Tab-separated table of C-alpha atoms and ligand atoms in Angstrom:
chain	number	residue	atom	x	y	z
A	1	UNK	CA	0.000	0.000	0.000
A	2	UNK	CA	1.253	3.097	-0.902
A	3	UNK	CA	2.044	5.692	2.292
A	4	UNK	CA	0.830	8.661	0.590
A	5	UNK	CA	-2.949	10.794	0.458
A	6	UNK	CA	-2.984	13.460	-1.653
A	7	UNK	CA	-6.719	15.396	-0.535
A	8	UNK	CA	-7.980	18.637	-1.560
A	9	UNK	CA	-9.920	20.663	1.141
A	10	UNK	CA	-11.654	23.311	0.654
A	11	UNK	CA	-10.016	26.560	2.700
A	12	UNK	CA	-12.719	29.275	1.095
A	13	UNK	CA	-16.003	29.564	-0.077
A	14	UNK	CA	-16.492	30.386	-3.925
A	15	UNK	CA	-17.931	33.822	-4.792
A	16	UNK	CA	-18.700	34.502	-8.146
A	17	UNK	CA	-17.290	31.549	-10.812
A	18	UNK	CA	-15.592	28.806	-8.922
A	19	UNK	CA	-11.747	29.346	-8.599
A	20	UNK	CA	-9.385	26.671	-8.139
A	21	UNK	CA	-7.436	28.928	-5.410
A	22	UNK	CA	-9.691	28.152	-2.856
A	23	UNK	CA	-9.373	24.422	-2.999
A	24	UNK	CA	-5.948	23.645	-0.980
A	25	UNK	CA	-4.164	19.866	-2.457
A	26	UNK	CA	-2.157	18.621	0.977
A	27	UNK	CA	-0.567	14.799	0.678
A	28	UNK	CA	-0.347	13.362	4.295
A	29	UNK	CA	-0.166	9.164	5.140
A	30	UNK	CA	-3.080	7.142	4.412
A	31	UNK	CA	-5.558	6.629	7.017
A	32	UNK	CA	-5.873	3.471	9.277
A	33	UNK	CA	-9.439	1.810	9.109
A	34	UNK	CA	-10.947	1.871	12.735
A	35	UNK	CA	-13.238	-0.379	14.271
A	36	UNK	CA	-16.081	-1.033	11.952
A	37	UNK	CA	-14.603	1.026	9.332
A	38	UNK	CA	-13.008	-0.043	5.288
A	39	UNK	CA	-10.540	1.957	3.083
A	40	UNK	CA	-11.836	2.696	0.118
A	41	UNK	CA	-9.190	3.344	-2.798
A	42	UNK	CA	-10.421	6.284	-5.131
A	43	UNK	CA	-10.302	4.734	-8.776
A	44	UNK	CA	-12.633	7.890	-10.723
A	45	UNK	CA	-14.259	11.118	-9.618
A	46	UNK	CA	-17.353	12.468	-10.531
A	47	UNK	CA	-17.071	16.291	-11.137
A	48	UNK	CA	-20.480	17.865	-10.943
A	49	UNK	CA	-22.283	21.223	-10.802
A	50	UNK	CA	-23.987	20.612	-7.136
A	51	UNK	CA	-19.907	21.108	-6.124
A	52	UNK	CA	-20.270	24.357	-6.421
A	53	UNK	CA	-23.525	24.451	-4.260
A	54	UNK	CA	-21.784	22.358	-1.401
A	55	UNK	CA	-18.821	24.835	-1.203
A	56	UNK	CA	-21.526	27.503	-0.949
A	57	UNK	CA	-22.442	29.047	2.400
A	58	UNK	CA	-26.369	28.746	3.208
A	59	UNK	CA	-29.242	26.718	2.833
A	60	UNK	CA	-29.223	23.833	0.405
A	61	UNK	CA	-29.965	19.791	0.586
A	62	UNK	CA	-26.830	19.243	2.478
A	63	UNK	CA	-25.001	21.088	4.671
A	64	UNK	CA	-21.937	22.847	3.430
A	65	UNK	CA	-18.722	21.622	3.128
A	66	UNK	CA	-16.602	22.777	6.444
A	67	UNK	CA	-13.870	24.837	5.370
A	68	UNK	CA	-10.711	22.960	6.065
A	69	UNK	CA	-12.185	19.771	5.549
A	70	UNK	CA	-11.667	17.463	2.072
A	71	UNK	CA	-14.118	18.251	-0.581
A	72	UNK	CA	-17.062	16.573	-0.575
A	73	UNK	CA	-17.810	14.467	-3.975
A	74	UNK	CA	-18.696	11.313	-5.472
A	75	UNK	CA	-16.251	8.722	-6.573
A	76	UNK	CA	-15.934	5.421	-7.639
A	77	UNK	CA	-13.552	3.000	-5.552
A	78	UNK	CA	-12.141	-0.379	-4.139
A	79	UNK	CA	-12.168	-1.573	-0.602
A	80	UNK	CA	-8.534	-2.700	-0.074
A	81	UNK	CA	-8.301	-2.920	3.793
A	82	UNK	CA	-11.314	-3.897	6.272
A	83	UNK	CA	-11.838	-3.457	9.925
A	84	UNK	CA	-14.910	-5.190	10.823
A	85	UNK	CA	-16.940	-3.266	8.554
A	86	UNK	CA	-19.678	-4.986	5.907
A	87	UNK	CA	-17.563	-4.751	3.000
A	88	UNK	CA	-15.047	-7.255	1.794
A	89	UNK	CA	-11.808	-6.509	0.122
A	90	UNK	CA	-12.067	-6.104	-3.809
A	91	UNK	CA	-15.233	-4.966	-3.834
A	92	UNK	CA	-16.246	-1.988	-5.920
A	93	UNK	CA	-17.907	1.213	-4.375
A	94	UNK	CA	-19.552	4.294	-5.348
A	95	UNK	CA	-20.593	7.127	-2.950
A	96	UNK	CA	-19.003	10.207	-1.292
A	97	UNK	CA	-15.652	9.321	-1.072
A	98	UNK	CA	-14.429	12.933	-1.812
A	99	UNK	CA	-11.484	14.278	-3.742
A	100	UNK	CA	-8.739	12.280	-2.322
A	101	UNK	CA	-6.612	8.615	-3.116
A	102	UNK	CA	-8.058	7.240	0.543
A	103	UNK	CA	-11.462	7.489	1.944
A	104	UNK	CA	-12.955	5.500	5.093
A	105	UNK	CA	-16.321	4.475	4.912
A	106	UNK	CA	-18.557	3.101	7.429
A	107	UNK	CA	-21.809	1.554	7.165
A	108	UNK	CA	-23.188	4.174	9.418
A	109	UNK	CA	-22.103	6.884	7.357
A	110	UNK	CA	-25.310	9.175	6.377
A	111	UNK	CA	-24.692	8.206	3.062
A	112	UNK	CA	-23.080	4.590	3.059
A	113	UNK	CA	-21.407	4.289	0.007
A	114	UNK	CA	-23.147	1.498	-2.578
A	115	UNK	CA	-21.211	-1.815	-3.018
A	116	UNK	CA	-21.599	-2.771	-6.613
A	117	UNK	CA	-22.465	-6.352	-7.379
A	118	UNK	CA	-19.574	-8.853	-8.571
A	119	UNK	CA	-21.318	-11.038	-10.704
A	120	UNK	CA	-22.512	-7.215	-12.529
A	121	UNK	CA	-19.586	-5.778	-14.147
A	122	UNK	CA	-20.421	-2.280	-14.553
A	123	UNK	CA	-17.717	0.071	-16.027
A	124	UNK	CA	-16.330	2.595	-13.588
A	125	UNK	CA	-17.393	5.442	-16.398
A	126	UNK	CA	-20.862	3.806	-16.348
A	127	UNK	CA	-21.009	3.780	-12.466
A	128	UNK	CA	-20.678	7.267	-11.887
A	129	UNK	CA	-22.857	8.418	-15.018
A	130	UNK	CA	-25.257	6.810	-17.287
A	131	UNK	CA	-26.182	4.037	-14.631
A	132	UNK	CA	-25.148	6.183	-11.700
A	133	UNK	CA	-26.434	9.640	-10.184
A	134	UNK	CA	-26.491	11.670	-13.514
A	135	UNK	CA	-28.506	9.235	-15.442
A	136	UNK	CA	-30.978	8.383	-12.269
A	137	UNK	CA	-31.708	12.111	-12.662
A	138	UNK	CA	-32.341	11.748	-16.090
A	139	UNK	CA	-34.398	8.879	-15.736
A	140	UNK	CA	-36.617	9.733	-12.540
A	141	UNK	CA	-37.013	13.422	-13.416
A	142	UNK	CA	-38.208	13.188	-16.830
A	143	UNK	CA	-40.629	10.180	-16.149
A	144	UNK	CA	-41.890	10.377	-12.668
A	145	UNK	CA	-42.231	14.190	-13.360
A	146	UNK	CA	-42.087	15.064	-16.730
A	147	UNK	CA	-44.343	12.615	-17.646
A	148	UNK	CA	-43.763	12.777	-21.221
A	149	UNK	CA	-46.776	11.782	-23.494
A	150	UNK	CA	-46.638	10.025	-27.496
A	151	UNK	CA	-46.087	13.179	-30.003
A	152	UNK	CA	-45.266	16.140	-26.873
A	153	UNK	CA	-42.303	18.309	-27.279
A	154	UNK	CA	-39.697	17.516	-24.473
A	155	UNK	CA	-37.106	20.407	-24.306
A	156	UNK	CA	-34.082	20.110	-22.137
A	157	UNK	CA	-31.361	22.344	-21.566
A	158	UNK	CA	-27.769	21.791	-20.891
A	159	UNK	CA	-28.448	19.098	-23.270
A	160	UNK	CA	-25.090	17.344	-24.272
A	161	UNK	CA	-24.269	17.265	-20.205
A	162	UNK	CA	-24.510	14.152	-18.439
A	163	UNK	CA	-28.454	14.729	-17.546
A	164	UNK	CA	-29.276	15.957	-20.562
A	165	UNK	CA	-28.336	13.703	-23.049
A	166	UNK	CA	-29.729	10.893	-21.419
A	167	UNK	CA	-33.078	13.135	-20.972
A	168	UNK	CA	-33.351	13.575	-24.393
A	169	UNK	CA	-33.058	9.833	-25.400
A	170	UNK	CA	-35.310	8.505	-22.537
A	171	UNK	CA	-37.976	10.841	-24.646
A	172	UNK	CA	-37.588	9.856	-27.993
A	173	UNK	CA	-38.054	6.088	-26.461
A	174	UNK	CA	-41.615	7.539	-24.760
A	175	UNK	CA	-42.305	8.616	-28.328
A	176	UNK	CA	-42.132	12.192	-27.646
A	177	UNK	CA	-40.119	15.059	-29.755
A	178	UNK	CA	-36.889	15.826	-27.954
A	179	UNK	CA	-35.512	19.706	-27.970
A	180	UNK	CA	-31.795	20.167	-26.539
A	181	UNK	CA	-30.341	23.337	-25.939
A	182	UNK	CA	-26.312	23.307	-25.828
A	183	UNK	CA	-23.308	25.059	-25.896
A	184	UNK	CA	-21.906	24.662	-29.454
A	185	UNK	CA	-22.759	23.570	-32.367
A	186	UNK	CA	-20.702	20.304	-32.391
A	187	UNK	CA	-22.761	19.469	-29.268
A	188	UNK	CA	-25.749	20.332	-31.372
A	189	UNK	CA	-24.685	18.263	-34.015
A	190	UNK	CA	-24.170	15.533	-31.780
A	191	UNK	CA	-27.044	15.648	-29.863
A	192	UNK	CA	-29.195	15.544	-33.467
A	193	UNK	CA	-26.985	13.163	-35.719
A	194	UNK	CA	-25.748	10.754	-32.932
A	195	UNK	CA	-28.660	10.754	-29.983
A	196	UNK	CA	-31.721	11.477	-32.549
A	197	UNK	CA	-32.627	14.386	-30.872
A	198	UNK	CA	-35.084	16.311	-33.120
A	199	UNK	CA	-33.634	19.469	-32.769
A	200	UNK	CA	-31.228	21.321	-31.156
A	201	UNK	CA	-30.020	24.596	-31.147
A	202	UNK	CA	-26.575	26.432	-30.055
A	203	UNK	CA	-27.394	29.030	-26.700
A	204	UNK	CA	-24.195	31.123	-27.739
A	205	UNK	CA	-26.159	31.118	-31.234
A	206	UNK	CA	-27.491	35.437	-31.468
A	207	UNK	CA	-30.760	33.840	-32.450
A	208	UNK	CA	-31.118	31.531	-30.423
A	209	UNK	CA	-34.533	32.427	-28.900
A	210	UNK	CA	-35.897	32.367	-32.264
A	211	UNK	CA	-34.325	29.171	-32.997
A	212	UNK	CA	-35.692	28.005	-29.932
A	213	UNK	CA	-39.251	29.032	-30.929
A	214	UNK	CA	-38.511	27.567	-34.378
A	215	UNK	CA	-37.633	23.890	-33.052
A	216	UNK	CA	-40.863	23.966	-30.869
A	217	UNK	CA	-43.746	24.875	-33.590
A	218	UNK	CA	-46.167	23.061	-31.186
A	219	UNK	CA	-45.088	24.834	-28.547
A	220	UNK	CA	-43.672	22.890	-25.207
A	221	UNK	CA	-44.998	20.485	-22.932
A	222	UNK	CA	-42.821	19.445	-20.875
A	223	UNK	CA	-38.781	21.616	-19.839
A	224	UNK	CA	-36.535	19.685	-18.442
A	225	UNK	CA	-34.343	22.523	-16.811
A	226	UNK	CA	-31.169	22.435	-16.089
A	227	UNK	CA	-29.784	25.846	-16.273
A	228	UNK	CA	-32.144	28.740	-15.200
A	229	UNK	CA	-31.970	32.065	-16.061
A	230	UNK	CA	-32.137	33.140	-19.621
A	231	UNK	CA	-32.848	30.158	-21.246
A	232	UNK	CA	-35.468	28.895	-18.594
A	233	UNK	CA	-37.657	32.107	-18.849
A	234	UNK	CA	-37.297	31.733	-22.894
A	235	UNK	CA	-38.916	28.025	-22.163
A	236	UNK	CA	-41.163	29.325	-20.320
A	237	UNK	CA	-42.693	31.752	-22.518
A	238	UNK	CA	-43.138	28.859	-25.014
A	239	UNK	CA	-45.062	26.235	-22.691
A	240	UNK	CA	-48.304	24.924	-23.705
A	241	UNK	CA	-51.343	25.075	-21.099
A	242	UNK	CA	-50.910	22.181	-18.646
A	243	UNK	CA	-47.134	21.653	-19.114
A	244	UNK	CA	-44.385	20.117	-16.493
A	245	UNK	CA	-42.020	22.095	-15.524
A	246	UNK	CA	-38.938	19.614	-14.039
A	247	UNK	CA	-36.684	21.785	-12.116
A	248	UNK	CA	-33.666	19.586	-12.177
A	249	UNK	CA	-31.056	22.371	-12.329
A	250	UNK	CA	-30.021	26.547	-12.519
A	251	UNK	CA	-26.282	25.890	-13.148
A	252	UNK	CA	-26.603	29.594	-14.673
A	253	UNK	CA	-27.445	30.597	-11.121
A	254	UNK	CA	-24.955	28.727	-9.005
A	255	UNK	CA	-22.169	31.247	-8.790
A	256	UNK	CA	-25.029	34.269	-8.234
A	257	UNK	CA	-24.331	35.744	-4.181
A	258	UNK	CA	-27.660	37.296	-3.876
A	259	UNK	CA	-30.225	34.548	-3.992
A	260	UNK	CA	-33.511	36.955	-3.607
A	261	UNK	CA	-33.662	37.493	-7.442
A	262	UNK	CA	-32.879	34.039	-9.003
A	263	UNK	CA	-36.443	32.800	-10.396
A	264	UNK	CA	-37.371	33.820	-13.971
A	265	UNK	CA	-38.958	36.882	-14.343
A	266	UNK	CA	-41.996	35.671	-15.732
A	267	UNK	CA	-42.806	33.048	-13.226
A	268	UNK	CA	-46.461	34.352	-13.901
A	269	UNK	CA	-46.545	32.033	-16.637
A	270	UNK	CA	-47.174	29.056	-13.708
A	271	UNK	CA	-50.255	30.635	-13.550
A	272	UNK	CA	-51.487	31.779	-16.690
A	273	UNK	CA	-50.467	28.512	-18.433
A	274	UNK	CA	-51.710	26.003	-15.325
A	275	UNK	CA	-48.406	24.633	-15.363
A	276	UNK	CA	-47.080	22.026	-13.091
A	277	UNK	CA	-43.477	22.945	-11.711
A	278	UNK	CA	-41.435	20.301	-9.615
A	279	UNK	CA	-38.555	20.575	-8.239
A	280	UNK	CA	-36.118	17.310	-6.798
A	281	UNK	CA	-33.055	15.893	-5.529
A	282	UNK	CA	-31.867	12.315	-6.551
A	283	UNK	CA	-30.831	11.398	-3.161
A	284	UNK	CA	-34.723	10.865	-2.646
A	285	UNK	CA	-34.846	8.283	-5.041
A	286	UNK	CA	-32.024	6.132	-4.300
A	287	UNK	CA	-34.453	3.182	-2.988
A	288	UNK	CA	-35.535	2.901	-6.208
A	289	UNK	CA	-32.363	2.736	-8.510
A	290	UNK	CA	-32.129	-0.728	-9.213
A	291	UNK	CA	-35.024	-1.011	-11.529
A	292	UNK	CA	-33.947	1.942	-13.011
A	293	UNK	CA	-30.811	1.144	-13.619
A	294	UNK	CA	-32.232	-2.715	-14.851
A	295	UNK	CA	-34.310	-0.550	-17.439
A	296	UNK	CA	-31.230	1.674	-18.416
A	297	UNK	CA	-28.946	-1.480	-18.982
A	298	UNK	CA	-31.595	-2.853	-21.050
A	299	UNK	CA	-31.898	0.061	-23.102
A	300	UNK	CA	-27.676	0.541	-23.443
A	301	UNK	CA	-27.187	-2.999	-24.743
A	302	UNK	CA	-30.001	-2.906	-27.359
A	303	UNK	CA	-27.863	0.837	-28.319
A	304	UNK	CA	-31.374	2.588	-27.163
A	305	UNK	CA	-29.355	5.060	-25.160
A	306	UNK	CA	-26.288	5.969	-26.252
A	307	UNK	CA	-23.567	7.650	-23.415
A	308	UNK	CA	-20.436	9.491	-24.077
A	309	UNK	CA	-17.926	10.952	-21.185
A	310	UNK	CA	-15.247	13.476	-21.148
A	311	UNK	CA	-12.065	11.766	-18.841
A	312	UNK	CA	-9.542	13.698	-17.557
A	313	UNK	CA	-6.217	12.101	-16.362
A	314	UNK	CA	-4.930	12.805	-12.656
A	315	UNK	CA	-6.355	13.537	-9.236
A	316	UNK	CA	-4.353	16.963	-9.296
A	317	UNK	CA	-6.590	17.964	-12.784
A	318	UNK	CA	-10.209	17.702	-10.269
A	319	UNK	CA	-10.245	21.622	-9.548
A	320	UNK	CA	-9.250	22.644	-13.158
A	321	UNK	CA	-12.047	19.984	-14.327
A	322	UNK	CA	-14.837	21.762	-12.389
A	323	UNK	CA	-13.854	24.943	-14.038
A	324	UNK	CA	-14.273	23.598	-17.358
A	325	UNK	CA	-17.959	22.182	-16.293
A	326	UNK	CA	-18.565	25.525	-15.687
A	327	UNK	CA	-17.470	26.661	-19.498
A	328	UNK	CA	-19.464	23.632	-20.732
A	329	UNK	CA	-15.694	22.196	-21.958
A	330	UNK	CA	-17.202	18.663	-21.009
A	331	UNK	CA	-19.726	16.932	-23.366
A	332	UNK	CA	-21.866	13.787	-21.689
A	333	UNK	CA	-20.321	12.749	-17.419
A	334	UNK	CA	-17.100	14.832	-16.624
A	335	UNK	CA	-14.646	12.221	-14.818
A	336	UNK	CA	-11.267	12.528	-13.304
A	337	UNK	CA	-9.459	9.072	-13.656
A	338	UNK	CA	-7.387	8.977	-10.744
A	339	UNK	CA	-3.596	8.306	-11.324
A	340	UNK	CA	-0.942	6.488	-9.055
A	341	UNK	CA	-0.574	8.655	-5.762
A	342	UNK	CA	3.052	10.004	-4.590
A	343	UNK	CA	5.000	7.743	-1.922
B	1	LIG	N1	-31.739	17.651	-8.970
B	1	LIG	C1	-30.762	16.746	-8.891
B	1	LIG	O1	-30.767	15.836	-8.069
B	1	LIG	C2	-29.615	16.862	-9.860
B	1	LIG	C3	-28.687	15.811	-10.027
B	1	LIG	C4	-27.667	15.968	-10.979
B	1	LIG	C5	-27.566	17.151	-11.696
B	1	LIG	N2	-28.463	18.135	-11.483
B	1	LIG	C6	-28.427	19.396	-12.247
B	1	LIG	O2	-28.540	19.057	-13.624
B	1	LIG	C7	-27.843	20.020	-14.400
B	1	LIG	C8	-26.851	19.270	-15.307
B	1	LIG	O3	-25.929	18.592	-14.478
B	1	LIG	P1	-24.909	17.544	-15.095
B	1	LIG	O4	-24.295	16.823	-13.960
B	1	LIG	O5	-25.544	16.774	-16.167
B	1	LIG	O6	-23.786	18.493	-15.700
B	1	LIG	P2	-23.394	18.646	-17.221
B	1	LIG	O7	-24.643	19.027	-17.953
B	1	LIG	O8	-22.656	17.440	-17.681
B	1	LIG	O9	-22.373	19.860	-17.206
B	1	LIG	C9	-22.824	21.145	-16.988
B	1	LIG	C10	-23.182	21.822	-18.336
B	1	LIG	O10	-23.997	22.947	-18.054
B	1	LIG	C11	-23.864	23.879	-19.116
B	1	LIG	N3	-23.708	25.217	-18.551
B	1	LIG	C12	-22.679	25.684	-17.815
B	1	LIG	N4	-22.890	26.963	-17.475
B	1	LIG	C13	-24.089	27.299	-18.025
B	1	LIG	C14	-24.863	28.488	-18.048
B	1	LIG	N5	-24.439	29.611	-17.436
B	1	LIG	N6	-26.038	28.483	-18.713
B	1	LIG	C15	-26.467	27.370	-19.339
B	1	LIG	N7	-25.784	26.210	-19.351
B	1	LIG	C16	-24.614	26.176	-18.701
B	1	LIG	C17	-22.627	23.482	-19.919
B	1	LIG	O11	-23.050	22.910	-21.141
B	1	LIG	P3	-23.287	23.802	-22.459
B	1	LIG	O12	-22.177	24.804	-22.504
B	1	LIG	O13	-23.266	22.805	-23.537
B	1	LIG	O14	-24.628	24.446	-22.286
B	1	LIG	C18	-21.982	22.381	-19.064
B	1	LIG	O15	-21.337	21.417	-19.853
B	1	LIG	C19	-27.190	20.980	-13.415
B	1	LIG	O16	-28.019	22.095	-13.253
B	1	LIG	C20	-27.140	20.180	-12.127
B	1	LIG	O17	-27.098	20.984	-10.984
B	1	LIG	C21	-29.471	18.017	-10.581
């Protein structure tokens, strides 16, 4: 076993865009399992936009991340050393192992990290994305809320991210007309010539409201939003009476300090239209994953769903990877494979 740790804690809390400089990288021994507690060895980390909300000060679904402490986030690992706790050595885990080589997990954690079956050989990539947290959301938020129906227009933004391109594909299979909004026009292209998206359109595009309004001549029945702000009060003005509004996301909002104003402006439109607006966090659902994920595996081996990743080499890369989510540089799950720590 390697002697070394190398951890990243978080010494400040973001304001404005997220800035590697407040994340400090330390390398210290690696920890001794206590009683009832396994060492987990960090294999690939998932870098995702609710970072930036846990480094954040105030109310959210968790409580913040303590400033000194390691950086909260999900990982994908193996147990190599036990003491008494439920997990045997060699088995694979994914949970909160946070940016570091060495985490110890417990099975009284608050979130007790998932054991993945042996006789189910999952890729790590898969783990952590399509079959993991990002494509649970996907999955749960379009159909238990969304509720797409045979010939509606599903529009979903962020669209070539992790969420949405698996949003868009678990549409067309409902039989509805899927609508991405993206960052560029290769993710565009993608999302229409490789997922079968119907349309898609570019937000950096100057036109890209009317675009917007173009790709939805029926209008929209059900937004799958991910990013808030501009783009979600453009949706909104386009909904049909009796949509679903599935507040997954407002990435555009997570770096804003004054949280009174960060609604759309026309909000009214709940009203006028009788719209139904939901918001959620996956955690709720994690009791009922494993159908989910049955259904999702089904759908990835008949080439149903299609999933794509952007891996980045090198535990030392995490904080520079997050900043790139934040310039949409990643297209489908950002990862960090982690490399060989020092020692
Ligand atoms: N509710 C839940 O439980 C839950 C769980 C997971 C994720 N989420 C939310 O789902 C959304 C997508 O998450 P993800 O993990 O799949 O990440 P992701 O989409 O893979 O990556 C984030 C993407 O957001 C886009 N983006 C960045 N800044 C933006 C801005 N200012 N305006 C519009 N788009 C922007 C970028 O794509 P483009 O440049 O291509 O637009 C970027 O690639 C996020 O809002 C996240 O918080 C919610």
């Amino acid at each position: 076993m390697p002697a070394l740790n190398r951890r990243f804690l978080l010494r400040a809390r973001p304001s404005g865009d997220f800035d590697p400089k407040i994340m400090e990288r330390v390398v210290g021994p690696v920890p001794e399992p206590g009683p009832g507690q396994a060492l987990v060895r960090n294999r690939y980390l998932s870098l995702d936009p609710t970072n930036r909300i846990w480094m954040s000060e105030g109310e959210s679904y968790l409580p913040p991340v303590a400033l000194g402490s390691v950086m909260r986030g999900i990982a994908y690992g193996e147990v190599v050393a036990s003491n008494g706790a439920p997990y045997r050595i060699g088995t694979k885990v994914v949970g909160m192992l946070g940016w570091q080589d060495y985490a110890l997990v417990s099975a009284a954690d608050e979130l007790p990290v998932t054991p993945l079956p042996a006789f189910l050989p999952v890729k790590p990539t898969d783990a952590l994305g399509v079959l993991g947290g990002t494509g649970m959301t996907a999955y749960f938020g379009l159909l238990d809320i969304g509720k797409p129906r045979r010939g509606e227009t599903v529009v979903v933004s962020a669209a070539a991210g992790a969420v949405g391109s698996i949003v868009g594909q678990i549409a067309k299979i409902y039989g509805a007309r899927a609508v991405g909004i993206a960052g560029t026009r290769e993710k565009r292209d993608w999302l229409v010539n490789e997922l079968g998206f119907d349309a898609a359109i570019c937000r950096r595009d100057p036109d890209w409201r009317a675009q917007l309004e173009a790709a939805c001549p029926d209008g929209i029945d059900v937004d799958f939003e991910n990013a808030g702000g501009e783009i979600m009060e453009a949706v909104m003005d386009l909904m049909n009476l009796h949509g679903r509004v599935v507040l997954c996301g407002m990435i555009s909002q997570y770096g804003k300090a004054d949280r009174s104003n960060l609604g759309p402006a026309n909000f009214v439109n709940v009203l006028f239209k009788r719209l139904k607006i939901q918001g959620f966090i996956i955690i709720d659902y994690i009791p009922r994953f494993p159908l989910a994920q049955a259904r999702m595996l089904w759908w990835l081996k008949r080439g149903r769903i299609k999933d794509r990743h952007t891996l980045l080499r090198g535990l030392d890369n995490a904080p520079a990877a997050l900043t790139g989510l934040f310039r949409g540089e990643n297209t489908g799950k950002l990862l960090v494979e982690l490399d060989e720590p020092p020692g």
